[in-house]
C-alpha cells in the first residue's frame, strides 16, 4: 500500500528524506466548547439535511454557483446562520485569520453506517479565496493530505500522503501549498462515529475590492454577514 500517514512515510523512507516542511495547515484545538458544540448540532438537526455524495448529508449557506460556467447567483441565499456570528468573530482574533470574511458555510454530516467519505480534491480557487476554515464536531477524525506527483525534490517520486489528526471541537485552516497544491480527503476508515463539520470559505481576489466582480462580492458579503441564513 502507498503510505497513508507521516509515521508510515518515516518507516518507508529514511528519516532525512521523509522529514519535510509541510506549510499551510493551522490547527486550533478546543475552538468551541462542549456546550457550543451541543447547541450547534441541535440547531443543525432542526434544519433539513440533504443527501450528498459518498454517504454524506449536507446543508449549504451560500450563493448558487455554476463552477463550469463561472456563474454566481444570489438565488435564495439569506446569509450565514445566526450561531456562526460569534464563531467568525473568534476566528478573526487569530492572526492567520485576520480579515477573514466568510461568504459561504457548508455543513457536512458523516456517519460510518452510510460509508461517509470525501475523495481527494482541491477546492475551487476562482470563487473561493486563500483560506479554507473547518470546525470538526462530534468525533475525532483524520484529514489526509496527498500529493499524487510526490516530492521529486526530496527523492519521493510516488504519491505522498500526510495524515493530519483533527480532534473533536477543533478548527483547522488550509492555506498556501496545503490549499492549492495538496489535495485533501476524509477516508471512510477514518469515520468511526457520527462526525459533523462546518467549512467556511472566503472570496477570491476577483470578487474583492479592485477585482473584476467586486460589486457582486460586496453584495454577497453583505448578505452572508447578516447572519440571518437558512439552508438553501
mmCIF file with all atom_site columns, C-alpha atoms in Angstrom:
data_model
loop_
_atom_site.group_PDB
_atom_site.id
_atom_site.type_symbol
_atom_site.label_atom_id
_atom_site.label_alt_id
_atom_site.label_comp_id
_atom_site.label_asym_id
_atom_site.label_entity_id
_atom_site.label_seq_id
_atom_site.pdbx_PDB_ins_code
_atom_site.Cartn_x
_atom_site.Cartn_y
_atom_site.Cartn_z
_atom_site.occupancy
_atom_site.B_iso_or_equiv
_atom_site.pdbx_formal_charge
_atom_site.auth_seq_id
_atom_site.auth_comp_id
_atom_site.auth_asym_id
_atom_site.auth_atom_id
_atom_site.pdbx_PDB_model_num
ATOM 1   C CA . UNK A 1 1   ? 0.000   0.000  0.000   1.00 0.00 ? 1   UNK A CA 1
ATOM 2   C CA . UNK A 1 2   ? 1.008   3.571  -0.522  1.00 0.00 ? 2   UNK A CA 1
ATOM 3   C CA . UNK A 1 3   ? 1.987   5.412  2.664   1.00 0.00 ? 3   UNK A CA 1
ATOM 4   C CA . UNK A 1 4   ? -1.101  6.782  4.419   1.00 0.00 ? 4   UNK A CA 1
ATOM 5   C CA . UNK A 1 5   ? 0.426   8.861  7.162   1.00 0.00 ? 5   UNK A CA 1
ATOM 6   C CA . UNK A 1 6   ? 3.600   10.631 8.128   1.00 0.00 ? 6   UNK A CA 1
ATOM 7   C CA . UNK A 1 7   ? 4.583   7.847  10.507  1.00 0.00 ? 7   UNK A CA 1
ATOM 8   C CA . UNK A 1 8   ? 4.423   5.323  7.679   1.00 0.00 ? 8   UNK A CA 1
ATOM 9   C CA . UNK A 1 9   ? 6.405   7.653  5.482   1.00 0.00 ? 9   UNK A CA 1
ATOM 10  C CA . UNK A 1 10  ? 9.140   7.666  8.078   1.00 0.00 ? 10  UNK A CA 1
ATOM 11  C CA . UNK A 1 11  ? 9.094   3.877  8.154   1.00 0.00 ? 11  UNK A CA 1
ATOM 12  C CA . UNK A 1 12  ? 9.251   3.540  4.383   1.00 0.00 ? 12  UNK A CA 1
ATOM 13  C CA . UNK A 1 13  ? 11.954  6.076  3.677   1.00 0.00 ? 13  UNK A CA 1
ATOM 14  C CA . UNK A 1 14  ? 14.998  7.190  5.574   1.00 0.00 ? 14  UNK A CA 1
ATOM 15  C CA . UNK A 1 15  ? 14.154  9.909  8.086   1.00 0.00 ? 15  UNK A CA 1
ATOM 16  C CA . UNK A 1 16  ? 16.128  12.620 6.322   1.00 0.00 ? 16  UNK A CA 1
ATOM 17  C CA . UNK A 1 17  ? 14.226  12.176 3.060   1.00 0.00 ? 17  UNK A CA 1
ATOM 18  C CA . UNK A 1 18  ? 10.810  11.800 4.701   1.00 0.00 ? 18  UNK A CA 1
ATOM 19  C CA . UNK A 1 19  ? 11.029  14.740 7.085   1.00 0.00 ? 19  UNK A CA 1
ATOM 20  C CA . UNK A 1 20  ? 9.978   17.814 5.189   1.00 0.00 ? 20  UNK A CA 1
ATOM 21  C CA . UNK A 1 21  ? 8.308   21.134 5.966   1.00 0.00 ? 21  UNK A CA 1
ATOM 22  C CA . UNK A 1 22  ? 4.556   20.984 5.474   1.00 0.00 ? 22  UNK A CA 1
ATOM 23  C CA . UNK A 1 23  ? 3.339   24.564 5.183   1.00 0.00 ? 23  UNK A CA 1
ATOM 24  C CA . UNK A 1 24  ? -0.258  25.658 5.129   1.00 0.00 ? 24  UNK A CA 1
ATOM 25  C CA . UNK A 1 25  ? -2.047  23.847 7.982   1.00 0.00 ? 25  UNK A CA 1
ATOM 26  C CA . UNK A 1 26  ? -3.097  25.620 11.184  1.00 0.00 ? 26  UNK A CA 1
ATOM 27  C CA . UNK A 1 27  ? -4.897  23.708 13.967  1.00 0.00 ? 27  UNK A CA 1
ATOM 28  C CA . UNK A 1 28  ? -6.761  25.366 16.854  1.00 0.00 ? 28  UNK A CA 1
ATOM 29  C CA . UNK A 1 29  ? -7.704  22.757 19.447  1.00 0.00 ? 29  UNK A CA 1
ATOM 30  C CA . UNK A 1 30  ? -10.838 23.266 21.577  1.00 0.00 ? 30  UNK A CA 1
ATOM 31  C CA . UNK A 1 31  ? -12.003 26.101 19.340  1.00 0.00 ? 31  UNK A CA 1
ATOM 32  C CA . UNK A 1 32  ? -15.552 25.546 20.605  1.00 0.00 ? 32  UNK A CA 1
ATOM 33  C CA . UNK A 1 33  ? -16.770 24.302 23.994  1.00 0.00 ? 33  UNK A CA 1
ATOM 34  C CA . UNK A 1 34  ? -18.860 21.181 24.606  1.00 0.00 ? 34  UNK A CA 1
ATOM 35  C CA . UNK A 1 35  ? -21.874 23.407 25.243  1.00 0.00 ? 35  UNK A CA 1
ATOM 36  C CA . UNK A 1 36  ? -21.356 25.284 21.968  1.00 0.00 ? 36  UNK A CA 1
ATOM 37  C CA . UNK A 1 37  ? -20.972 22.001 20.120  1.00 0.00 ? 37  UNK A CA 1
ATOM 38  C CA . UNK A 1 38  ? -24.304 20.745 21.520  1.00 0.00 ? 38  UNK A CA 1
ATOM 39  C CA . UNK A 1 39  ? -26.027 23.995 20.588  1.00 0.00 ? 39  UNK A CA 1
ATOM 40  C CA . UNK A 1 40  ? -24.626 23.961 17.056  1.00 0.00 ? 40  UNK A CA 1
ATOM 41  C CA . UNK A 1 41  ? -25.572 20.323 16.394  1.00 0.00 ? 41  UNK A CA 1
ATOM 42  C CA . UNK A 1 42  ? -29.069 20.712 17.886  1.00 0.00 ? 42  UNK A CA 1
ATOM 43  C CA . UNK A 1 43  ? -29.667 23.755 15.690  1.00 0.00 ? 43  UNK A CA 1
ATOM 44  C CA . UNK A 1 44  ? -28.397 21.989 12.559  1.00 0.00 ? 44  UNK A CA 1
ATOM 45  C CA . UNK A 1 45  ? -30.568 18.949 13.252  1.00 0.00 ? 45  UNK A CA 1
ATOM 46  C CA . UNK A 1 46  ? -33.657 21.181 13.333  1.00 0.00 ? 46  UNK A CA 1
ATOM 47  C CA . UNK A 1 47  ? -32.978 22.039 9.686   1.00 0.00 ? 47  UNK A CA 1
ATOM 48  C CA . UNK A 1 48  ? -33.224 19.611 6.760   1.00 0.00 ? 48  UNK A CA 1
ATOM 49  C CA . UNK A 1 49  ? -30.120 17.588 5.880   1.00 0.00 ? 49  UNK A CA 1
ATOM 50  C CA . UNK A 1 50  ? -29.913 16.937 2.137   1.00 0.00 ? 50  UNK A CA 1
ATOM 51  C CA . UNK A 1 51  ? -28.335 13.784 0.750   1.00 0.00 ? 51  UNK A CA 1
ATOM 52  C CA . UNK A 1 52  ? -24.939 14.463 -0.760  1.00 0.00 ? 52  UNK A CA 1
ATOM 53  C CA . UNK A 1 53  ? -22.250 12.298 -2.376  1.00 0.00 ? 53  UNK A CA 1
ATOM 54  C CA . UNK A 1 54  ? -20.321 9.393  -0.825  1.00 0.00 ? 54  UNK A CA 1
ATOM 55  C CA . UNK A 1 55  ? -22.684 8.803  2.086   1.00 0.00 ? 55  UNK A CA 1
ATOM 56  C CA . UNK A 1 56  ? -22.641 12.368 3.357   1.00 0.00 ? 56  UNK A CA 1
ATOM 57  C CA . UNK A 1 57  ? -25.508 14.715 4.204   1.00 0.00 ? 57  UNK A CA 1
ATOM 58  C CA . UNK A 1 58  ? -25.254 18.434 3.554   1.00 0.00 ? 58  UNK A CA 1
ATOM 59  C CA . UNK A 1 59  ? -26.551 21.890 4.452   1.00 0.00 ? 59  UNK A CA 1
ATOM 60  C CA . UNK A 1 60  ? -25.499 24.855 2.307   1.00 0.00 ? 60  UNK A CA 1
ATOM 61  C CA . UNK A 1 61  ? -25.466 28.510 3.319   1.00 0.00 ? 61  UNK A CA 1
ATOM 62  C CA . UNK A 1 62  ? -24.124 30.302 0.264   1.00 0.00 ? 62  UNK A CA 1
ATOM 63  C CA . UNK A 1 63  ? -24.835 31.587 -3.234  1.00 0.00 ? 63  UNK A CA 1
ATOM 64  C CA . UNK A 1 64  ? -25.808 29.306 -6.096  1.00 0.00 ? 64  UNK A CA 1
ATOM 65  C CA . UNK A 1 65  ? -22.677 28.604 -8.130  1.00 0.00 ? 65  UNK A CA 1
ATOM 66  C CA . UNK A 1 66  ? -22.019 27.000 -11.506 1.00 0.00 ? 66  UNK A CA 1
ATOM 67  C CA . UNK A 1 67  ? -18.267 26.459 -11.414 1.00 0.00 ? 67  UNK A CA 1
ATOM 68  C CA . UNK A 1 68  ? -18.024 25.176 -15.009 1.00 0.00 ? 68  UNK A CA 1
ATOM 69  C CA . UNK A 1 69  ? -19.694 28.276 -16.447 1.00 0.00 ? 69  UNK A CA 1
ATOM 70  C CA . UNK A 1 70  ? -18.270 30.549 -13.744 1.00 0.00 ? 70  UNK A CA 1
ATOM 71  C CA . UNK A 1 71  ? -21.675 31.921 -12.836 1.00 0.00 ? 71  UNK A CA 1
ATOM 72  C CA . UNK A 1 72  ? -22.808 33.048 -9.373  1.00 0.00 ? 72  UNK A CA 1
ATOM 73  C CA . UNK A 1 73  ? -26.438 33.743 -8.472  1.00 0.00 ? 73  UNK A CA 1
ATOM 74  C CA . UNK A 1 74  ? -27.655 35.206 -5.215  1.00 0.00 ? 74  UNK A CA 1
ATOM 75  C CA . UNK A 1 75  ? -30.741 32.985 -5.535  1.00 0.00 ? 75  UNK A CA 1
ATOM 76  C CA . UNK A 1 76  ? -32.234 32.123 -2.160  1.00 0.00 ? 76  UNK A CA 1
ATOM 77  C CA . UNK A 1 77  ? -29.056 32.988 -0.255  1.00 0.00 ? 77  UNK A CA 1
ATOM 78  C CA . UNK A 1 78  ? -30.030 34.693 3.003   1.00 0.00 ? 78  UNK A CA 1
ATOM 79  C CA . UNK A 1 79  ? -26.692 34.655 4.826   1.00 0.00 ? 79  UNK A CA 1
ATOM 80  C CA . UNK A 1 80  ? -24.688 32.511 7.209   1.00 0.00 ? 80  UNK A CA 1
ATOM 81  C CA . UNK A 1 81  ? -26.606 31.051 10.185  1.00 0.00 ? 81  UNK A CA 1
ATOM 82  C CA . UNK A 1 82  ? -27.004 33.192 13.314  1.00 0.00 ? 82  UNK A CA 1
ATOM 83  C CA . UNK A 1 83  ? -24.850 30.971 15.536  1.00 0.00 ? 83  UNK A CA 1
ATOM 84  C CA . UNK A 1 84  ? -21.863 31.456 13.247  1.00 0.00 ? 84  UNK A CA 1
ATOM 85  C CA . UNK A 1 85  ? -21.540 35.158 14.045  1.00 0.00 ? 85  UNK A CA 1
ATOM 86  C CA . UNK A 1 86  ? -19.712 34.658 17.351  1.00 0.00 ? 86  UNK A CA 1
ATOM 87  C CA . UNK A 1 87  ? -17.556 31.916 15.795  1.00 0.00 ? 87  UNK A CA 1
ATOM 88  C CA . UNK A 1 88  ? -16.439 34.161 12.935  1.00 0.00 ? 88  UNK A CA 1
ATOM 89  C CA . UNK A 1 89  ? -15.547 36.927 15.420  1.00 0.00 ? 89  UNK A CA 1
ATOM 90  C CA . UNK A 1 90  ? -13.487 34.378 17.365  1.00 0.00 ? 90  UNK A CA 1
ATOM 91  C CA . UNK A 1 91  ? -11.720 33.180 14.209  1.00 0.00 ? 91  UNK A CA 1
ATOM 92  C CA . UNK A 1 92  ? -10.738 36.737 13.336  1.00 0.00 ? 92  UNK A CA 1
ATOM 93  C CA . UNK A 1 93  ? -8.800  37.050 16.630  1.00 0.00 ? 93  UNK A CA 1
ATOM 94  C CA . UNK A 1 94  ? -6.250  34.562 15.271  1.00 0.00 ? 94  UNK A CA 1
ATOM 95  C CA . UNK A 1 95  ? -3.501  36.415 13.338  1.00 0.00 ? 95  UNK A CA 1
ATOM 96  C CA . UNK A 1 96  ? -3.550  33.887 10.482  1.00 0.00 ? 96  UNK A CA 1
ATOM 97  C CA . UNK A 1 97  ? -7.301  34.555 10.090  1.00 0.00 ? 97  UNK A CA 1
ATOM 98  C CA . UNK A 1 98  ? -7.130  38.344 10.330  1.00 0.00 ? 98  UNK A CA 1
ATOM 99  C CA . UNK A 1 99  ? -9.681  39.874 7.976   1.00 0.00 ? 99  UNK A CA 1
ATOM 100 C CA . UNK A 1 100 ? -11.349 36.520 7.302   1.00 0.00 ? 100 UNK A CA 1
ATOM 101 C CA . UNK A 1 101 ? -14.860 37.223 5.989   1.00 0.00 ? 101 UNK A CA 1
ATOM 102 C CA . UNK A 1 102 ? -16.671 34.022 5.024   1.00 0.00 ? 102 UNK A CA 1
ATOM 103 C CA . UNK A 1 103 ? -19.213 34.215 2.246   1.00 0.00 ? 103 UNK A CA 1
ATOM 104 C CA . UNK A 1 104 ? -20.252 30.560 2.384   1.00 0.00 ? 104 UNK A CA 1
ATOM 105 C CA . UNK A 1 105 ? -20.750 27.897 5.052   1.00 0.00 ? 105 UNK A CA 1
ATOM 106 C CA . UNK A 1 106 ? -21.201 24.232 4.227   1.00 0.00 ? 106 UNK A CA 1
ATOM 107 C CA . UNK A 1 107 ? -22.212 21.744 6.943   1.00 0.00 ? 107 UNK A CA 1
ATOM 108 C CA . UNK A 1 108 ? -21.446 18.079 6.245   1.00 0.00 ? 108 UNK A CA 1
ATOM 109 C CA . UNK A 1 109 ? -22.711 15.090 8.242   1.00 0.00 ? 109 UNK A CA 1
ATOM 110 C CA . UNK A 1 110 ? -20.613 11.903 8.113   1.00 0.00 ? 110 UNK A CA 1
ATOM 111 C CA . UNK A 1 111 ? -21.651 8.531  9.540   1.00 0.00 ? 111 UNK A CA 1
ATOM 112 C CA . UNK A 1 112 ? -19.842 5.166  9.295   1.00 0.00 ? 112 UNK A CA 1
ATOM 113 C CA . UNK A 1 113 ? -23.103 3.289  8.644   1.00 0.00 ? 113 UNK A CA 1
ATOM 114 C CA . UNK A 1 114 ? -23.535 5.305  5.444   1.00 0.00 ? 114 UNK A CA 1
ATOM 115 C CA . UNK A 1 115 ? -19.909 4.750  4.437   1.00 0.00 ? 115 UNK A CA 1
ATOM 116 C CA . UNK A 1 116 ? -19.348 8.501  4.513   1.00 0.00 ? 116 UNK A CA 1
ATOM 117 C CA . UNK A 1 117 ? -16.162 9.902  2.991   1.00 0.00 ? 117 UNK A CA 1
ATOM 118 C CA . UNK A 1 118 ? -14.913 12.630 0.694   1.00 0.00 ? 118 UNK A CA 1
ATOM 119 C CA . UNK A 1 119 ? -12.466 11.896 -2.122  1.00 0.00 ? 119 UNK A CA 1
ATOM 120 C CA . UNK A 1 120 ? -9.139  13.708 -2.515  1.00 0.00 ? 120 UNK A CA 1
ATOM 121 C CA . UNK A 1 121 ? -9.815  17.105 -4.065  1.00 0.00 ? 121 UNK A CA 1
ATOM 122 C CA . UNK A 1 122 ? -8.733  20.720 -4.367  1.00 0.00 ? 122 UNK A CA 1
ATOM 123 C CA . UNK A 1 123 ? -11.373 23.339 -3.583  1.00 0.00 ? 123 UNK A CA 1
ATOM 124 C CA . UNK A 1 124 ? -12.206 25.806 -6.351  1.00 0.00 ? 124 UNK A CA 1
ATOM 125 C CA . UNK A 1 125 ? -9.983  28.889 -6.442  1.00 0.00 ? 125 UNK A CA 1
ATOM 126 C CA . UNK A 1 126 ? -11.913 31.012 -8.977  1.00 0.00 ? 126 UNK A CA 1
ATOM 127 C CA . UNK A 1 127 ? -14.605 31.971 -6.418  1.00 0.00 ? 127 UNK A CA 1
ATOM 128 C CA . UNK A 1 128 ? -13.138 30.812 -3.116  1.00 0.00 ? 128 UNK A CA 1
ATOM 129 C CA . UNK A 1 129 ? -10.143 32.596 -1.640  1.00 0.00 ? 129 UNK A CA 1
ATOM 130 C CA . UNK A 1 130 ? -6.943  31.676 0.129   1.00 0.00 ? 130 UNK A CA 1
ATOM 131 C CA . UNK A 1 131 ? -8.155  30.244 3.452   1.00 0.00 ? 131 UNK A CA 1
ATOM 132 C CA . UNK A 1 132 ? -10.431 27.240 3.996   1.00 0.00 ? 132 UNK A CA 1
ATOM 133 C CA . UNK A 1 133 ? -11.642 27.014 7.597   1.00 0.00 ? 133 UNK A CA 1
ATOM 134 C CA . UNK A 1 134 ? -13.315 23.912 9.071   1.00 0.00 ? 134 UNK A CA 1
ATOM 135 C CA . UNK A 1 135 ? -14.719 23.194 12.531  1.00 0.00 ? 135 UNK A CA 1
ATOM 136 C CA . UNK A 1 136 ? -14.679 19.459 13.362  1.00 0.00 ? 136 UNK A CA 1
ATOM 137 C CA . UNK A 1 137 ? -17.503 18.255 15.660  1.00 0.00 ? 137 UNK A CA 1
ATOM 138 C CA . UNK A 1 138 ? -18.790 15.140 17.475  1.00 0.00 ? 138 UNK A CA 1
ATOM 139 C CA . UNK A 1 139 ? -15.737 12.916 16.902  1.00 0.00 ? 139 UNK A CA 1
ATOM 140 C CA . UNK A 1 140 ? -12.030 12.886 16.129  1.00 0.00 ? 140 UNK A CA 1
ATOM 141 C CA . UNK A 1 141 ? -11.032 12.156 12.553  1.00 0.00 ? 141 UNK A CA 1
ATOM 142 C CA . UNK A 1 142 ? -8.068  12.289 10.182  1.00 0.00 ? 142 UNK A CA 1
ATOM 143 C CA . UNK A 1 143 ? -7.676  14.680 7.286   1.00 0.00 ? 143 UNK A CA 1
ATOM 144 C CA . UNK A 1 144 ? -5.498  13.036 4.638   1.00 0.00 ? 144 UNK A CA 1
ATOM 145 C CA . UNK A 1 145 ? -3.387  15.382 2.529   1.00 0.00 ? 145 UNK A CA 1
ATOM 146 C CA . UNK A 1 146 ? -1.999  13.883 -0.677  1.00 0.00 ? 146 UNK A CA 1
ATOM 147 C CA . UNK A 1 147 ? 0.356   14.866 -3.459  1.00 0.00 ? 147 UNK A CA 1
ATOM 148 C CA . UNK A 1 148 ? -0.042  12.482 -6.410  1.00 0.00 ? 148 UNK A CA 1
ATOM 149 C CA . UNK A 1 149 ? 3.153   13.556 -8.139  1.00 0.00 ? 149 UNK A CA 1
ATOM 150 C CA . UNK A 1 150 ? 5.190   13.062 -4.966  1.00 0.00 ? 150 UNK A CA 1
ATOM 151 C CA . UNK A 1 151 ? 8.086   15.276 -3.935  1.00 0.00 ? 151 UNK A CA 1
ATOM 152 C CA . UNK A 1 152 ? 10.817  14.598 -6.516  1.00 0.00 ? 152 UNK A CA 1
ATOM 153 C CA . UNK A 1 153 ? 12.991  17.321 -4.976  1.00 0.00 ? 153 UNK A CA 1
ATOM 154 C CA . UNK A 1 154 ? 13.174  15.124 -1.854  1.00 0.00 ? 154 UNK A CA 1
ATOM 155 C CA . UNK A 1 155 ? 13.542  11.855 -3.733  1.00 0.00 ? 155 UNK A CA 1
ATOM 156 C CA . UNK A 1 156 ? 9.899   10.874 -3.125  1.00 0.00 ? 156 UNK A CA 1
ATOM 157 C CA . UNK A 1 157 ? 8.686   10.014 -6.610  1.00 0.00 ? 157 UNK A CA 1
ATOM 158 C CA . UNK A 1 158 ? 5.430   8.255  -5.729  1.00 0.00 ? 158 UNK A CA 1
ATOM 159 C CA . UNK A 1 159 ? 2.294   9.679  -4.172  1.00 0.00 ? 159 UNK A CA 1
ATOM 160 C CA . UNK A 1 160 ? 2.920   11.190 -0.745  1.00 0.00 ? 160 UNK A CA 1
ATOM 161 C CA . UNK A 1 161 ? 0.247   11.263 1.954   1.00 0.00 ? 161 UNK A CA 1
ATOM 162 C CA . UNK A 1 162 ? 0.285   13.094 5.252   1.00 0.00 ? 162 UNK A CA 1
ATOM 163 C CA . UNK A 1 163 ? -2.296  12.443 7.979   1.00 0.00 ? 163 UNK A CA 1
ATOM 164 C CA . UNK A 1 164 ? -3.499  15.471 9.941   1.00 0.00 ? 164 UNK A CA 1
ATOM 165 C CA . UNK A 1 165 ? -5.260  14.485 13.174  1.00 0.00 ? 165 UNK A CA 1
ATOM 166 C CA . UNK A 1 166 ? -8.396  16.589 13.753  1.00 0.00 ? 166 UNK A CA 1
ATOM 167 C CA . UNK A 1 167 ? -9.525  16.442 17.385  1.00 0.00 ? 167 UNK A CA 1
ATOM 168 C CA . UNK A 1 168 ? -13.181 16.884 18.248  1.00 0.00 ? 168 UNK A CA 1
ATOM 169 C CA . UNK A 1 169 ? -14.174 20.588 18.566  1.00 0.00 ? 169 UNK A CA 1
ATOM 170 C CA . UNK A 1 170 ? -11.002 21.763 16.798  1.00 0.00 ? 170 UNK A CA 1
ATOM 171 C CA . UNK A 1 171 ? -10.667 24.236 13.943  1.00 0.00 ? 171 UNK A CA 1
ATOM 172 C CA . UNK A 1 172 ? -8.346  23.631 11.001  1.00 0.00 ? 172 UNK A CA 1
ATOM 173 C CA . UNK A 1 173 ? -7.217  26.142 8.376   1.00 0.00 ? 173 UNK A CA 1
ATOM 174 C CA . UNK A 1 174 ? -5.758  25.175 4.994   1.00 0.00 ? 174 UNK A CA 1
ATOM 175 C CA . UNK A 1 175 ? -3.821  27.863 3.120   1.00 0.00 ? 175 UNK A CA 1
ATOM 176 C CA . UNK A 1 176 ? -0.814  28.215 0.817   1.00 0.00 ? 176 UNK A CA 1
ATOM 177 C CA . UNK A 1 177 ? 0.506   24.904 -0.529  1.00 0.00 ? 177 UNK A CA 1
ATOM 178 C CA . UNK A 1 178 ? -1.928  22.842 1.567   1.00 0.00 ? 178 UNK A CA 1
ATOM 179 C CA . UNK A 1 179 ? -4.761  24.783 -0.077  1.00 0.00 ? 179 UNK A CA 1
ATOM 180 C CA . UNK A 1 180 ? -3.554  24.935 -3.684  1.00 0.00 ? 180 UNK A CA 1
ATOM 181 C CA . UNK A 1 181 ? -1.087  22.059 -4.207  1.00 0.00 ? 181 UNK A CA 1
ATOM 182 C CA . UNK A 1 182 ? -2.051  19.228 -1.829  1.00 0.00 ? 182 UNK A CA 1
ATOM 183 C CA . UNK A 1 183 ? -5.421  17.518 -2.199  1.00 0.00 ? 183 UNK A CA 1
ATOM 184 C CA . UNK A 1 184 ? -7.403  16.813 0.982   1.00 0.00 ? 184 UNK A CA 1
ATOM 185 C CA . UNK A 1 185 ? -9.752  13.944 1.829   1.00 0.00 ? 185 UNK A CA 1
ATOM 186 C CA . UNK A 1 186 ? -11.592 12.167 4.634   1.00 0.00 ? 186 UNK A CA 1
ATOM 187 C CA . UNK A 1 187 ? -11.338 8.401  4.101   1.00 0.00 ? 187 UNK A CA 1
ATOM 188 C CA . UNK A 1 188 ? -14.126 6.006  5.038   1.00 0.00 ? 188 UNK A CA 1
ATOM 189 C CA . UNK A 1 189 ? -11.935 4.167  7.536   1.00 0.00 ? 189 UNK A CA 1
ATOM 190 C CA . UNK A 1 190 ? -11.328 7.445  9.406   1.00 0.00 ? 190 UNK A CA 1
ATOM 191 C CA . UNK A 1 191 ? -15.036 7.990  10.180  1.00 0.00 ? 191 UNK A CA 1
ATOM 192 C CA . UNK A 1 192 ? -15.630 5.939  13.349  1.00 0.00 ? 192 UNK A CA 1
ATOM 193 C CA . UNK A 1 193 ? -18.834 7.569  14.595  1.00 0.00 ? 193 UNK A CA 1
ATOM 194 C CA . UNK A 1 194 ? -21.035 10.481 13.606  1.00 0.00 ? 194 UNK A CA 1
ATOM 195 C CA . UNK A 1 195 ? -18.955 13.493 12.550  1.00 0.00 ? 195 UNK A CA 1
ATOM 196 C CA . UNK A 1 196 ? -20.279 16.909 11.578  1.00 0.00 ? 196 UNK A CA 1
ATOM 197 C CA . UNK A 1 197 ? -18.086 19.642 10.150  1.00 0.00 ? 197 UNK A CA 1
ATOM 198 C CA . UNK A 1 198 ? -18.709 23.236 9.121   1.00 0.00 ? 198 UNK A CA 1
ATOM 199 C CA . UNK A 1 199 ? -16.467 24.643 6.398   1.00 0.00 ? 199 UNK A CA 1
ATOM 200 C CA . UNK A 1 200 ? -16.258 28.394 5.840   1.00 0.00 ? 200 UNK A CA 1
ATOM 201 C CA . UNK A 1 201 ? -14.945 29.902 2.597   1.00 0.00 ? 201 UNK A CA 1
ATOM 202 C CA . UNK A 1 202 ? -13.900 33.451 1.740   1.00 0.00 ? 202 UNK A CA 1
ATOM 203 C CA . UNK A 1 203 ? -13.976 35.205 -1.633  1.00 0.00 ? 203 UNK A CA 1
ATOM 204 C CA . UNK A 1 204 ? -11.111 35.204 -4.112  1.00 0.00 ? 204 UNK A CA 1
ATOM 205 C CA . UNK A 1 205 ? -9.394  38.434 -5.230  1.00 0.00 ? 205 UNK A CA 1
ATOM 206 C CA . UNK A 1 206 ? -11.644 38.616 -8.311  1.00 0.00 ? 206 UNK A CA 1
ATOM 207 C CA . UNK A 1 207 ? -14.620 39.351 -6.026  1.00 0.00 ? 207 UNK A CA 1
ATOM 208 C CA . UNK A 1 208 ? -12.854 41.764 -3.652  1.00 0.00 ? 208 UNK A CA 1
ATOM 209 C CA . UNK A 1 209 ? -12.041 45.463 -3.928  1.00 0.00 ? 209 UNK A CA 1
ATOM 210 C CA . UNK A 1 210 ? -10.258 46.076 -7.229  1.00 0.00 ? 210 UNK A CA 1
ATOM 211 C CA . UNK A 1 211 ? -11.370 42.758 -8.745  1.00 0.00 ? 211 UNK A CA 1
ATOM 212 C CA . UNK A 1 212 ? -13.482 42.362 -11.878 1.00 0.00 ? 212 UNK A CA 1
ATOM 213 C CA . UNK A 1 213 ? -16.512 41.212 -9.867  1.00 0.00 ? 213 UNK A CA 1
ATOM 214 C CA . UNK A 1 214 ? -16.029 43.382 -6.772  1.00 0.00 ? 214 UNK A CA 1
ATOM 215 C CA . UNK A 1 215 ? -19.586 44.722 -6.940  1.00 0.00 ? 215 UNK A CA 1
ATOM 216 C CA . UNK A 1 216 ? -21.052 41.226 -6.763  1.00 0.00 ? 216 UNK A CA 1
ATOM 217 C CA . UNK A 1 217 ? -18.590 40.386 -3.983  1.00 0.00 ? 217 UNK A CA 1
ATOM 218 C CA . UNK A 1 218 ? -19.855 43.287 -1.849  1.00 0.00 ? 218 UNK A CA 1
ATOM 219 C CA . UNK A 1 219 ? -23.435 42.122 -2.381  1.00 0.00 ? 219 UNK A CA 1
ATOM 220 C CA . UNK A 1 220 ? -22.589 38.546 -1.392  1.00 0.00 ? 220 UNK A CA 1
ATOM 221 C CA . UNK A 1 221 ? -20.657 39.595 1.710   1.00 0.00 ? 221 UNK A CA 1
ATOM 222 C CA . UNK A 1 222 ? -23.442 41.908 2.866   1.00 0.00 ? 222 UNK A CA 1
ATOM 223 C CA . UNK A 1 223 ? -25.888 39.017 2.669   1.00 0.00 ? 223 UNK A CA 1
ATOM 224 C CA . UNK A 1 224 ? -23.501 36.466 4.227   1.00 0.00 ? 224 UNK A CA 1
ATOM 225 C CA . UNK A 1 225 ? -22.543 38.632 7.191   1.00 0.00 ? 225 UNK A CA 1
ATOM 226 C CA . UNK A 1 226 ? -26.147 39.496 8.060   1.00 0.00 ? 226 UNK A CA 1
ATOM 227 C CA . UNK A 1 227 ? -26.117 36.078 9.812   1.00 0.00 ? 227 UNK A CA 1
ATOM 228 C CA . UNK A 1 228 ? -29.820 35.543 9.096   1.00 0.00 ? 228 UNK A CA 1
ATOM 229 C CA . UNK A 1 229 ? -29.358 32.488 6.925   1.00 0.00 ? 229 UNK A CA 1
ATOM 230 C CA . UNK A 1 230 ? -31.332 29.327 6.385   1.00 0.00 ? 230 UNK A CA 1
ATOM 231 C CA . UNK A 1 231 ? -30.033 26.382 4.297   1.00 0.00 ? 231 UNK A CA 1
ATOM 232 C CA . UNK A 1 232 ? -30.660 26.579 0.561   1.00 0.00 ? 232 UNK A CA 1
#
